[in-house]
Structures are given as structure tokens and as C-alpha cells.
Coordinates of C-alpha atoms in Angstrom, one line a residue:
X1199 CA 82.2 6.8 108.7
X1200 CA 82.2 6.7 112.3
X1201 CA 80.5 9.0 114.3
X1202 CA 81.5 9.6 118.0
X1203 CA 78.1 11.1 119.3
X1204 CA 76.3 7.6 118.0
X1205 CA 78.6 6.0 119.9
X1206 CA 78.0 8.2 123.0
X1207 CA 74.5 7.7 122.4
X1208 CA 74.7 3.7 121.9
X1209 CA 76.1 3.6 125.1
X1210 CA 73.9 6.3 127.1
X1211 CA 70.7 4.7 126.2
X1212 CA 72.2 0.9 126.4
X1213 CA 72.9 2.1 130.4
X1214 CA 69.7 3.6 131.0
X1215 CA 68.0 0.9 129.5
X1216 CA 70.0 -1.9 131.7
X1217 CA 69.3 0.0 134.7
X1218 CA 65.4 0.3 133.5
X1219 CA 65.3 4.0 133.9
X1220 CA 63.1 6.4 131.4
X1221 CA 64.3 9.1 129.3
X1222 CA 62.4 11.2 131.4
X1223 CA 63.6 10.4 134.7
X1224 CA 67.6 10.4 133.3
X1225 CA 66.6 13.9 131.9
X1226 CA 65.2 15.5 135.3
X1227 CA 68.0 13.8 137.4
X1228 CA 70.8 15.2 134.6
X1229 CA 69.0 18.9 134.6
X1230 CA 68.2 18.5 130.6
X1231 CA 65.5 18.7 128.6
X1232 CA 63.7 15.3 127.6
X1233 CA 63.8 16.2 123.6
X1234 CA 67.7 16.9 124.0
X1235 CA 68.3 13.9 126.2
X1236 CA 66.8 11.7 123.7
X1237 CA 68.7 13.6 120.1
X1238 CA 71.9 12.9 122.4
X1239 CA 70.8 9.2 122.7
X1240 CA 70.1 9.3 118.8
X1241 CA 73.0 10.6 117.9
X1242 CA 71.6 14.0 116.8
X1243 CA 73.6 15.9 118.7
X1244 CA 76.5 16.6 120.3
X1245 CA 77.1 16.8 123.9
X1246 CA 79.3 19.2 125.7
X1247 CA 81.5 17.9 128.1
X1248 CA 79.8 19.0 130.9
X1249 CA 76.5 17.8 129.9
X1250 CA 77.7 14.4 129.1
X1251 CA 79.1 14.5 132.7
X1252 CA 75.9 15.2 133.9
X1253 CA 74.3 12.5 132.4
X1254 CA 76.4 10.3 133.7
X1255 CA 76.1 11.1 137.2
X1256 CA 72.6 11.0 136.7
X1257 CA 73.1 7.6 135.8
X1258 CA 75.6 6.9 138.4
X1259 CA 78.2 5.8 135.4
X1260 CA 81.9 7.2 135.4
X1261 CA 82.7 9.4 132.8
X1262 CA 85.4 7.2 132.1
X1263 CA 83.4 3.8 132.0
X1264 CA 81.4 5.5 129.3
X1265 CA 84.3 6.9 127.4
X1266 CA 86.2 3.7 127.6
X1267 CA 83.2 1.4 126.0
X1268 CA 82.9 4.3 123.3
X1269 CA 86.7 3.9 122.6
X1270 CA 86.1 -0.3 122.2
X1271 CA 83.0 0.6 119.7
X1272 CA 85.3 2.8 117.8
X1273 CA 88.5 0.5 117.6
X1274 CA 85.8 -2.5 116.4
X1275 CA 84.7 -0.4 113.7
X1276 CA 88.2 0.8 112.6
X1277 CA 89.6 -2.6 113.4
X1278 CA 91.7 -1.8 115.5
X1279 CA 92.9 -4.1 119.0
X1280 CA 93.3 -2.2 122.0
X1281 CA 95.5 -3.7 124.4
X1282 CA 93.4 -4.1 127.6
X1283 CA 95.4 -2.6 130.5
X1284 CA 92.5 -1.7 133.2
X1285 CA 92.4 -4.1 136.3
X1286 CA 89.8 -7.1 136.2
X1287 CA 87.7 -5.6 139.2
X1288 CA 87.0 -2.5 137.0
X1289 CA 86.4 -4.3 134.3
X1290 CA 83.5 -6.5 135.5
X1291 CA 82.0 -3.3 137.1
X1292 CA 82.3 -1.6 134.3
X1293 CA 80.4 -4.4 132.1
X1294 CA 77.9 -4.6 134.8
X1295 CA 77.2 -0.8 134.2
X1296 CA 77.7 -0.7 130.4
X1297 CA 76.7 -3.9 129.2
X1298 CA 73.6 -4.1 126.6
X1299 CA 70.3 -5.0 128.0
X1300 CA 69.3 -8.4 126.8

């Protein structure tokens, strides 16, 4: 079974990581505790809406970049092929924000 808050998490931590940032400094810029920053990154909890936005300003990631690679992880695992319809220049800024560290 798929669960959406890994995903959210996958992608969360795979951002902070790329940009080389610490839990702890993504958790004072976002307002949130360190402990619940990091279950959110596990995928031991859920976040609200507005603390998932949060986060994402504090990592200076769109909402929707974030959503959008958490859709593609989902449709891989329910293989499913999502029609890409988002402009190339978005798309190589998003990949540049969202991609994995290597």
C-alpha cells in the first residue's frame, strides 16, 4: 500500500538534503519542532496543509513542485503514466529543486 505522507517525506528530506540543509535548520526556518520535522520526513506523521506549506517555504520549494513529484512517486507505484503537460522551463527548475542527492 502506498502511503502519501512517505511520499511527502521522501521528497522533503531528498530537497533538504540536495540543498545541504540540517533538519535543524529546516525546522527553525519552518517554525516546527526538530522531532516533528524529522517523523514528517519519516513518514510518521501527517502534515497539515499549512505546515507542509511552511516547510516548503522554508525550503524555498513550491507547494506545487513538491506535490507534483509526490503525484509521479505515486503513479510509478500504481503504474500509472501521467501525461506530462507542465512547460520544459518548470520542469528543469523543478528537477533542480526536487531531484535526489547523488
Amino acid at each position: 500500500m502506498i502511503l502519501l505522507r512517505s511520499e511527502i517525506g521522501d521528497v522533503l528530506r531528498e530537497a533538504r538534503q540536495r540543498q545541504g540543509r540540517t533538519l535543524r535548520e529546516v525546522s527553525s526556518a519552518a517554525r516546527v519542532s526538530l522531532g516533528y520535522l524529522s517523523e514528517v520526513e519519516r513518514g510518521q506523521k501527517e502534515a497539515s496543509s499549512e505546515l507542509l506549506a511552511s516547510i516548503c517555504e522554508a525550503l524555498n520549494v513550491p507547494l506545487s513542485f513538491v506535490l507534483r513529484a509526490v503525484s509521479e512517486r505515486v503513479a510509478v507505484a500504481e503504474g500509472v503514466h501521467v501525461p506530462d503537460t507542465v512547460p520544459d522551463e518548470l520542469v528543469h527548475r523543478e528537477q533542480d529543486l526536487l531531484s535526489p542527492v547523488a
